[in-house]
PDB file of C-alpha atoms in Angstrom:
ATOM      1  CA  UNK A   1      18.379   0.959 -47.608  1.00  0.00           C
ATOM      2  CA  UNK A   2      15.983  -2.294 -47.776  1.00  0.00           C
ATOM      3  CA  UNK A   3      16.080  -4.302 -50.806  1.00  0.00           C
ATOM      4  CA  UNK A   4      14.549  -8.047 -52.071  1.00  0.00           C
ATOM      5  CA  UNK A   5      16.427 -10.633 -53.991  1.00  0.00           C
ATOM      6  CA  UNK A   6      13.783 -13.369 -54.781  1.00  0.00           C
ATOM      7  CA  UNK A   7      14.912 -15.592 -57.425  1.00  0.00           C
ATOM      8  CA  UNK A   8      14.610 -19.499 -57.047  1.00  0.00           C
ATOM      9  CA  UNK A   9      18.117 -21.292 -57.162  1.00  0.00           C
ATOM     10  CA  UNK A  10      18.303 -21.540 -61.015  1.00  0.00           C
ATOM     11  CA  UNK A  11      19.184 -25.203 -60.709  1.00  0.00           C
ATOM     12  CA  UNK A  12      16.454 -26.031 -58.176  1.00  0.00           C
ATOM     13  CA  UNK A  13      19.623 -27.181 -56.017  1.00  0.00           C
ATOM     14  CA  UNK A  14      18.266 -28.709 -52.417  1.00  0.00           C
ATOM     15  CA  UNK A  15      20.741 -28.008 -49.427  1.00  0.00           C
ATOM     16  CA  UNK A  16      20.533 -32.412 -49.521  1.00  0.00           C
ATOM     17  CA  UNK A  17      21.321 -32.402 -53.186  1.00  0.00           C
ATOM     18  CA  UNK A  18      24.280 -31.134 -52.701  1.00  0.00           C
ATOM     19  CA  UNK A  19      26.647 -34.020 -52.372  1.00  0.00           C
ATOM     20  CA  UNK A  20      30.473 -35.118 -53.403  1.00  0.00           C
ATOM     21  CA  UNK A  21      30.963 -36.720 -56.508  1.00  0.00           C
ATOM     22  CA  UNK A  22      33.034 -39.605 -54.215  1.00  0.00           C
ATOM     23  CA  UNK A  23      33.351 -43.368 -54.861  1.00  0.00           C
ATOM     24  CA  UNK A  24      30.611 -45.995 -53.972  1.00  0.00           C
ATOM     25  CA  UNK A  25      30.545 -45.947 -49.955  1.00  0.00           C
ATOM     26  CA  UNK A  26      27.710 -48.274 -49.554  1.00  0.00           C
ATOM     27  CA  UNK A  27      25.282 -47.801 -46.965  1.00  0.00           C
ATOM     28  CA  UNK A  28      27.298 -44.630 -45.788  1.00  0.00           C
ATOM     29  CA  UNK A  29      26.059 -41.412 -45.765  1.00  0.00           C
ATOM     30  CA  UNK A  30      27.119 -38.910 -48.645  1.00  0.00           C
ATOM     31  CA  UNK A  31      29.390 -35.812 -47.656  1.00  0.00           C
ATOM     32  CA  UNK A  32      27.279 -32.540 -48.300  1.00  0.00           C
ATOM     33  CA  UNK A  33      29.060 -30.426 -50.149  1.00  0.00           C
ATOM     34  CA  UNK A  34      28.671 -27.056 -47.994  1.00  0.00           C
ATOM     35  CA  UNK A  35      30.000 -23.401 -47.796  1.00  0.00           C
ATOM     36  CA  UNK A  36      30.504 -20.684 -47.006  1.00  0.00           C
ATOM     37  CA  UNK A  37      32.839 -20.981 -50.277  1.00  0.00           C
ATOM     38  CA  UNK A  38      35.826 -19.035 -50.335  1.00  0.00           C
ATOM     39  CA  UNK A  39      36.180 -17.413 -54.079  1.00  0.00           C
ATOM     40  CA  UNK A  40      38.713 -19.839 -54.972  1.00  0.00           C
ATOM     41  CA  UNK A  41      37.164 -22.770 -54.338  1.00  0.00           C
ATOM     42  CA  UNK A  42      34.309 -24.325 -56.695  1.00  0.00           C
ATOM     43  CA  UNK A  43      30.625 -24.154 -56.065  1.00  0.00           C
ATOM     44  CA  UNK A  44      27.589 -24.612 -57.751  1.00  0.00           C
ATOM     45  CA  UNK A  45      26.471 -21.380 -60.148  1.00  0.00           C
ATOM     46  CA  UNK A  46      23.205 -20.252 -58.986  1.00  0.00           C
ATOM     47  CA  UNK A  47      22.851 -16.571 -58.969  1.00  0.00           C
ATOM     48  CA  UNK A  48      24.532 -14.614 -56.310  1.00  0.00           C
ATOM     49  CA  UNK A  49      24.054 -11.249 -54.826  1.00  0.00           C
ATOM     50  CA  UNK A  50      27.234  -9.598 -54.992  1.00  0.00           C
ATOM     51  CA  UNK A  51      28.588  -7.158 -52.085  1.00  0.00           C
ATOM     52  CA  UNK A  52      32.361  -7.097 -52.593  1.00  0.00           C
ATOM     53  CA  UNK A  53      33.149  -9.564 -49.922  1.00  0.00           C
ATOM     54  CA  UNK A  54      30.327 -11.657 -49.329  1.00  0.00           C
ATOM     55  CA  UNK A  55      27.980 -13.164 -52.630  1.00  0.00           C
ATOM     56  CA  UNK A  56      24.954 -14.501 -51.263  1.00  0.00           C
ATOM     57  CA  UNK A  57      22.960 -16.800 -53.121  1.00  0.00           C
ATOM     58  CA  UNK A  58      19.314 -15.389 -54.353  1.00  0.00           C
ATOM     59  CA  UNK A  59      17.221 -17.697 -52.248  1.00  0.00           C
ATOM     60  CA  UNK A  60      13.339 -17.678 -52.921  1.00  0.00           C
ATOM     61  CA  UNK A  61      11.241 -15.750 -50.457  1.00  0.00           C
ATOM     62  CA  UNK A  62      14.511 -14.288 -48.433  1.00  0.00           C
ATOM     63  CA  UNK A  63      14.738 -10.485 -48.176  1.00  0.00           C
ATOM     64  CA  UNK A  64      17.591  -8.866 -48.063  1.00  0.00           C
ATOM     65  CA  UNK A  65      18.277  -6.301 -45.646  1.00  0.00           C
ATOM     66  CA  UNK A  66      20.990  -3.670 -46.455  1.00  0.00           C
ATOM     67  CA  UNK A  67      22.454  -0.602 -44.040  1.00  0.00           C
ATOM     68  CA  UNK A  68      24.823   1.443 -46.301  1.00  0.00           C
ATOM     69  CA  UNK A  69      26.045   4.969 -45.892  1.00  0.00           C
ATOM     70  CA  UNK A  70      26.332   7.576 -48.274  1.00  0.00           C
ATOM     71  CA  UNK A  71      28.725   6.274 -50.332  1.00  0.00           C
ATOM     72  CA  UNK A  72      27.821   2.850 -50.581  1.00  0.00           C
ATOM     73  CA  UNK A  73      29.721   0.945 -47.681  1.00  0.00           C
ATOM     74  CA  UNK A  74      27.250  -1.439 -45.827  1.00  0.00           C
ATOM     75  CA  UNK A  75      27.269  -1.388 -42.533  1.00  0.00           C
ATOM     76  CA  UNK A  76      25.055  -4.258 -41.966  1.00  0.00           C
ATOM     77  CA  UNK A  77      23.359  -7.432 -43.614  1.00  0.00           C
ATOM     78  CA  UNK A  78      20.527  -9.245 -42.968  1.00  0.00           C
ATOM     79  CA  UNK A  79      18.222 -12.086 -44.525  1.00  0.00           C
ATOM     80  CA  UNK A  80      15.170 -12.516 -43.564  1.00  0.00           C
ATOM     81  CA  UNK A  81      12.546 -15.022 -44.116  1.00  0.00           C
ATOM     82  CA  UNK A  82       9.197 -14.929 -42.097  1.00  0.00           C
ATOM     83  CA  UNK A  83       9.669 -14.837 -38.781  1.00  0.00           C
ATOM     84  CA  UNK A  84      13.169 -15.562 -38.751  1.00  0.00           C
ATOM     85  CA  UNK A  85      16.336 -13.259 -39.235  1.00  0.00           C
ATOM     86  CA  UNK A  86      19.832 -13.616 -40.312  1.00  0.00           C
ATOM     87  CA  UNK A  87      22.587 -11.347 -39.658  1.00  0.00           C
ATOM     88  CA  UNK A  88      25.506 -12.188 -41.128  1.00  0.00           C
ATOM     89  CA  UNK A  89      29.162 -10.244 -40.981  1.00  0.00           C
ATOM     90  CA  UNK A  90      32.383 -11.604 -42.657  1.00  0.00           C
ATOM     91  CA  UNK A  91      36.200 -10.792 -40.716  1.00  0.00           C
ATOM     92  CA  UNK A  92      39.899 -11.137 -41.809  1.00  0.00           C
ATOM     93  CA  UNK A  93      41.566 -14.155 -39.984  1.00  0.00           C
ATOM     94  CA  UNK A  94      44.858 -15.100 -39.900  1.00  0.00           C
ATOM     95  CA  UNK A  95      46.404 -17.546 -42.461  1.00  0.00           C
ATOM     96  CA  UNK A  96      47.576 -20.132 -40.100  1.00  0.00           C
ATOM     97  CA  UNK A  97      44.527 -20.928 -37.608  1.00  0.00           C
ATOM     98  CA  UNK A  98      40.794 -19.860 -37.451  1.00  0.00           C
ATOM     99  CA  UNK A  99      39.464 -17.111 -34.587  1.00  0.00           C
ATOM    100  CA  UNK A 100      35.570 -18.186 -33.913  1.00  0.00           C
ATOM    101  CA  UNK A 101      36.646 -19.889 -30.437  1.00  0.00           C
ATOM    102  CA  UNK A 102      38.338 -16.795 -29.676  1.00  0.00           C
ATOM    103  CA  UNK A 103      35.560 -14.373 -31.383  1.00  0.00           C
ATOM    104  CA  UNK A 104      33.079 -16.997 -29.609  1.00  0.00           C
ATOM    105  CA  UNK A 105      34.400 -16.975 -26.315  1.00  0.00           C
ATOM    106  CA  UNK A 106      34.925 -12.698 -26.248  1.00  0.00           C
ATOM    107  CA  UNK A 107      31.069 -12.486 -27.266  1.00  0.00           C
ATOM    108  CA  UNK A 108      29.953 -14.742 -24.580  1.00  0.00           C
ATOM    109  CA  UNK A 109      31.846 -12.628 -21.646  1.00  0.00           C
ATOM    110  CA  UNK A 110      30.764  -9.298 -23.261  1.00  0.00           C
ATOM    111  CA  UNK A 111      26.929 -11.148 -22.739  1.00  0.00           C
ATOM    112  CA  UNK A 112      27.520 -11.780 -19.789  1.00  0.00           C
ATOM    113  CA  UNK A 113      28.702  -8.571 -18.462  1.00  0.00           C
ATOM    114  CA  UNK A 114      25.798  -6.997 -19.864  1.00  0.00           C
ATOM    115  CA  UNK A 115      23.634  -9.283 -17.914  1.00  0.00           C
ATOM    116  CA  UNK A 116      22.635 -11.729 -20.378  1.00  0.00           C
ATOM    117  CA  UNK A 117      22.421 -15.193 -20.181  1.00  0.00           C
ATOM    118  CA  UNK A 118      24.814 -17.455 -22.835  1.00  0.00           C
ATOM    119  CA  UNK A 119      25.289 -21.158 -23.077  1.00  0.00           C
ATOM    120  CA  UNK A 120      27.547 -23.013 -25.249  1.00  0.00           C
ATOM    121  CA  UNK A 121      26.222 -25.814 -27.712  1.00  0.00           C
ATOM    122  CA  UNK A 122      27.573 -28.251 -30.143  1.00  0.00           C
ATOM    123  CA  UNK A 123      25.668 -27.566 -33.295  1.00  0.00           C
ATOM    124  CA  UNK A 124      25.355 -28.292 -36.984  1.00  0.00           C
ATOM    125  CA  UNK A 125      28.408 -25.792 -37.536  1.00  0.00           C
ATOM    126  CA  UNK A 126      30.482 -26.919 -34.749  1.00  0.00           C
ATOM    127  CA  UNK A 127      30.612 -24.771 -31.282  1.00  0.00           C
ATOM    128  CA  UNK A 128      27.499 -21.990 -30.986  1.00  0.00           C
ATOM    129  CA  UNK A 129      26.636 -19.617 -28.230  1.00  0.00           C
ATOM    130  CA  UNK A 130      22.750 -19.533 -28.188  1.00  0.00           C
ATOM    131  CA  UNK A 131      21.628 -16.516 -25.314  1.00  0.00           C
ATOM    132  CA  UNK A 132      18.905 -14.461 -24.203  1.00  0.00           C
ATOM    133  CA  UNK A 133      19.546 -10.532 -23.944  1.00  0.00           C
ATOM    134  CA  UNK A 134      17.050  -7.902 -22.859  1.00  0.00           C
ATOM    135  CA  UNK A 135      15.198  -5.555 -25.232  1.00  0.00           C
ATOM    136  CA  UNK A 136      12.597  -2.862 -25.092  1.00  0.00           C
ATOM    137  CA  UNK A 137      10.494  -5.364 -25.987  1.00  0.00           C
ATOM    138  CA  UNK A 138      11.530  -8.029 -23.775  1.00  0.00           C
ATOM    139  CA  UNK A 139      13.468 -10.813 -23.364  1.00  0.00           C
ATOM    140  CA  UNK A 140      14.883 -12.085 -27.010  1.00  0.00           C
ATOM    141  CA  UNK A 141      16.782 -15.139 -28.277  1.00  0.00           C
ATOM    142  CA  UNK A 142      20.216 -14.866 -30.466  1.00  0.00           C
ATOM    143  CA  UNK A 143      21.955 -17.590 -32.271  1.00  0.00           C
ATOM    144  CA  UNK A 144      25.873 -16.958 -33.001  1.00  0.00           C
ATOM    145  CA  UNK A 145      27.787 -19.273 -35.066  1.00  0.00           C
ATOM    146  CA  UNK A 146      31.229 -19.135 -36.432  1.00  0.00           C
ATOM    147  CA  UNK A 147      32.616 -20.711 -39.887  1.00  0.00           C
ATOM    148  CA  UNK A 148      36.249 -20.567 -40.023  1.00  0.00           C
ATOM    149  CA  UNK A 149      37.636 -20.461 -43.766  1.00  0.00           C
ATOM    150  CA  UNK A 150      41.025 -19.768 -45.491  1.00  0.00           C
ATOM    151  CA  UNK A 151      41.923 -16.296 -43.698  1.00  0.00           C
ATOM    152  CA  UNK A 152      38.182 -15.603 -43.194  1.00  0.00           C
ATOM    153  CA  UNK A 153      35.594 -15.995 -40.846  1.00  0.00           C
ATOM    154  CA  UNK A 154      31.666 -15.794 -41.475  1.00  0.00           C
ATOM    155  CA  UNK A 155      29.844 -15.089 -38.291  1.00  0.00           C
ATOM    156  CA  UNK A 156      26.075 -15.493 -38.337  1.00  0.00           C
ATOM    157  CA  UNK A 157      23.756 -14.412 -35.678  1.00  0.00           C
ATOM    158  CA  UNK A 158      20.085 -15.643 -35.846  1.00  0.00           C
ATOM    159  CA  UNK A 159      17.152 -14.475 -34.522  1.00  0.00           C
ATOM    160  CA  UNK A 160      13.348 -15.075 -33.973  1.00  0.00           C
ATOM    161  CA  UNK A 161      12.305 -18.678 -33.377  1.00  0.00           C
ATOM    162  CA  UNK A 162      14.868 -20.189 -35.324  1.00  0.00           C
ATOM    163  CA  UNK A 163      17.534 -19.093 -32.511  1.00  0.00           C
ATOM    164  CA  UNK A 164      16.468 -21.401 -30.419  1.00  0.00           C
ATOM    165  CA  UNK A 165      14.938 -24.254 -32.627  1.00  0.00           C
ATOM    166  CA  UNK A 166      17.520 -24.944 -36.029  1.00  0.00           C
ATOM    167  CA  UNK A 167      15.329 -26.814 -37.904  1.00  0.00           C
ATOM    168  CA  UNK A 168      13.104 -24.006 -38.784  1.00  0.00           C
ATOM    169  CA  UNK A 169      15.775 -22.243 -40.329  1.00  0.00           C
ATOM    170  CA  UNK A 170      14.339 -22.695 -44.055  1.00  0.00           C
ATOM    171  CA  UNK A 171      15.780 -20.856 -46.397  1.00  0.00           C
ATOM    172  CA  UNK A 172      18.177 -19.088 -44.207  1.00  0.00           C
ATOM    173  CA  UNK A 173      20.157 -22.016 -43.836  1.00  0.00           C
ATOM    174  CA  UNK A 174      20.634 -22.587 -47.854  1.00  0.00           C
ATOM    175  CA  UNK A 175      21.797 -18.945 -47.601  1.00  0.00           C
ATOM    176  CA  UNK A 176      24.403 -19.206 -45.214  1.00  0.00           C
ATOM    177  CA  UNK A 177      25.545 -22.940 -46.676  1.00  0.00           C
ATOM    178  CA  UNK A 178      25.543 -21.129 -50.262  1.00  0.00           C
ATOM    179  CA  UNK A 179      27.415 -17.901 -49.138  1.00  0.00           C
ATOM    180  CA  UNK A 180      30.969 -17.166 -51.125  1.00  0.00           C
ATOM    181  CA  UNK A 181      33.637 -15.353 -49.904  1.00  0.00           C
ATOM    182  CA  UNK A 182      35.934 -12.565 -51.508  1.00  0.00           C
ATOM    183  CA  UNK A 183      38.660 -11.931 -49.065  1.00  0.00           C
ATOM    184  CA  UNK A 184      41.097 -10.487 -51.769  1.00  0.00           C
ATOM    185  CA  UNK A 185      44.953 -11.199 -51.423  1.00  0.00           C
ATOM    186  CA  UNK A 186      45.787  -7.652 -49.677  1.00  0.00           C
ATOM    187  CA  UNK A 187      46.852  -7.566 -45.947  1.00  0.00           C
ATOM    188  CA  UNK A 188      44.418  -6.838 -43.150  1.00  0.00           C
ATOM    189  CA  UNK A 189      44.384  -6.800 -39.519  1.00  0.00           C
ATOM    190  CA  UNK A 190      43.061 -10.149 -38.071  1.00  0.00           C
ATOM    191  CA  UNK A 191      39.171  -9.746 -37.251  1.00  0.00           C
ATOM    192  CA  UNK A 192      39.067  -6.426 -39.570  1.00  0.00           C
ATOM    193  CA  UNK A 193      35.755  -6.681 -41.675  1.00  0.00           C
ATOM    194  CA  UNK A 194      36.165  -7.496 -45.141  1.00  0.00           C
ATOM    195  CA  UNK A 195      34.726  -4.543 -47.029  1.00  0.00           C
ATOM    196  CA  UNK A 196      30.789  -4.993 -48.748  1.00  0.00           C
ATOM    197  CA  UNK A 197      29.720  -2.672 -51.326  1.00  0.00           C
ATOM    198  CA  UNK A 198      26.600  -2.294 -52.908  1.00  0.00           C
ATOM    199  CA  UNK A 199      26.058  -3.350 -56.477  1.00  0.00           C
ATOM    200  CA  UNK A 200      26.511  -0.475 -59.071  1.00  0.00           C
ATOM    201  CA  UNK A 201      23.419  -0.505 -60.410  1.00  0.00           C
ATOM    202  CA  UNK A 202      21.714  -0.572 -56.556  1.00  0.00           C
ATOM    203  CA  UNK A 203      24.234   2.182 -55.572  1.00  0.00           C
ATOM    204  CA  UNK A 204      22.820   4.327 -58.656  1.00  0.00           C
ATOM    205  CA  UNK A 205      18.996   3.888 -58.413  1.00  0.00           C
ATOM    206  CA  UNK A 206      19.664   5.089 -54.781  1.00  0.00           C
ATOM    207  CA  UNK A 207      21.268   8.134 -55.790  1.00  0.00           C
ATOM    208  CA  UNK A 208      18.593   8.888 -58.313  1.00  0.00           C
ATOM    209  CA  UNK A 209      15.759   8.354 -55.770  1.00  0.00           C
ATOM    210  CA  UNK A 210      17.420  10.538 -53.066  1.00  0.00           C
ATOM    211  CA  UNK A 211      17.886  12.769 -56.218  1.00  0.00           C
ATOM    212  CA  UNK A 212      14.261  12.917 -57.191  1.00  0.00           C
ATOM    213  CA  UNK A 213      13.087  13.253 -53.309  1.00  0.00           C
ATOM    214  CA  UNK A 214      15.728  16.459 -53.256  1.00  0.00           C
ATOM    215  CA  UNK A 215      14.005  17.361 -56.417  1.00  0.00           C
ATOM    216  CA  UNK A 216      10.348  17.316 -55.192  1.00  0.00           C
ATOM    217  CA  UNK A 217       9.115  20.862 -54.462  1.00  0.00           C
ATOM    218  CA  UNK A 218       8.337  21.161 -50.632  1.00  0.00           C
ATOM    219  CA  UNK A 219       4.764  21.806 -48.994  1.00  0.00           C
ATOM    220  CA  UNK A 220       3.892  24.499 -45.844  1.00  0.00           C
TER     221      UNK A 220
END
């Protein structure tokens, strides 16, 4: 299922405009105030997508992408804005440390036994693995980063040009900085993905247009 989300930020927030309320620094630089949120943190109140675990902010001009089976689970996300793509995936972490080094370090060896290349760089989210795997349609680029939160972990993977040139990440970026995160207070195995859902009302005009296709009379 493919659906579109594209709402302006309701308060015409800026990823830059986001700043601290903190004292006069002077001449410093102000702290950006930036997510992924977890749920029981505060952040700002533009409108949200809501998928059970994740809530990502409606962001003009970025599509939505949505796998879900029968009954509603998604099995994948992805935002998309031009050229660029954002696939983004949300795990259970333990309560004492974060897991992207570990996560980061298992994707880079699986790449590598499957003949890709892989390269470790310090970037705007701390450690990323930026490689090059082969397709069908030839060589192509991926982006992985890793945001460690309070018994969560977001892991992004971007592709297109923006995989191997950040600052033409657009609206993706406001996206992932804007994303909130519903763990829940239940026990799950470390790495196990926290659960997305499609909205009720998306869930139901999906069933009524596989309805109405079953409905259709057939041709010969």
């Amino acid at each position: 299922m493919i659906f579109s989300r594209k709402r302006a930020d309701a308060e015409g927030h800026t990823r830059d405009e986001r700043a601290t309320d903190l004292p006069d620094q002077g001449d410093a630089a102000p702290t950006l105030v930036r997510g992924p949120y977890d749920i029981s943190e505060s952040y700002d109140d533009v409108q949200r997508l809501d998928l059970g675990g994740l809530h990502i902010p409606a962001i003009a001009d970025v599509e939505v992408r949505v796998q879900a089976d029968p009954q509603g689970v998604i099995q994948q996300v992805v935002l998309v804005h031009g050229d660029n793509a954002l696939q983004l995936g949300v795990f259970a972490a333990p309560r004492s440390e974060g897991i992207w080094d570990e996560v980061r370090e298992e994707i880079r060896q699986s790449l590598l036994r499957d003949g890709a290349s892989a390269q470790e760089i310090d970037g705007e989210y701390g450690p990323e693995l930026h490689a090059q795997v082969r397709t069908p349609d030839g060589p192509t680029n991926l982006r992985f980063v890793g945001i460690d939160g309070p018994r969560w972990m977001v892991r992004g993977v971007f592709q297109g040009p923006v995989a191997t040139d950040p600052a033409v990440a657009g609206p993706l970026v406001e996206c992932l900085d804007g994303l909130v995160v519903d763990r829940g207070q239940e026990a799950k195995p470390v790495r196990e993905p926290l659960p997305l859902r499609l909205p009720r009302e998306i869930a139901d005009q999906a069933d009524d247009e596989v309805g109405d296709a079953a409905a259709e009379p057939r041709q010969v």
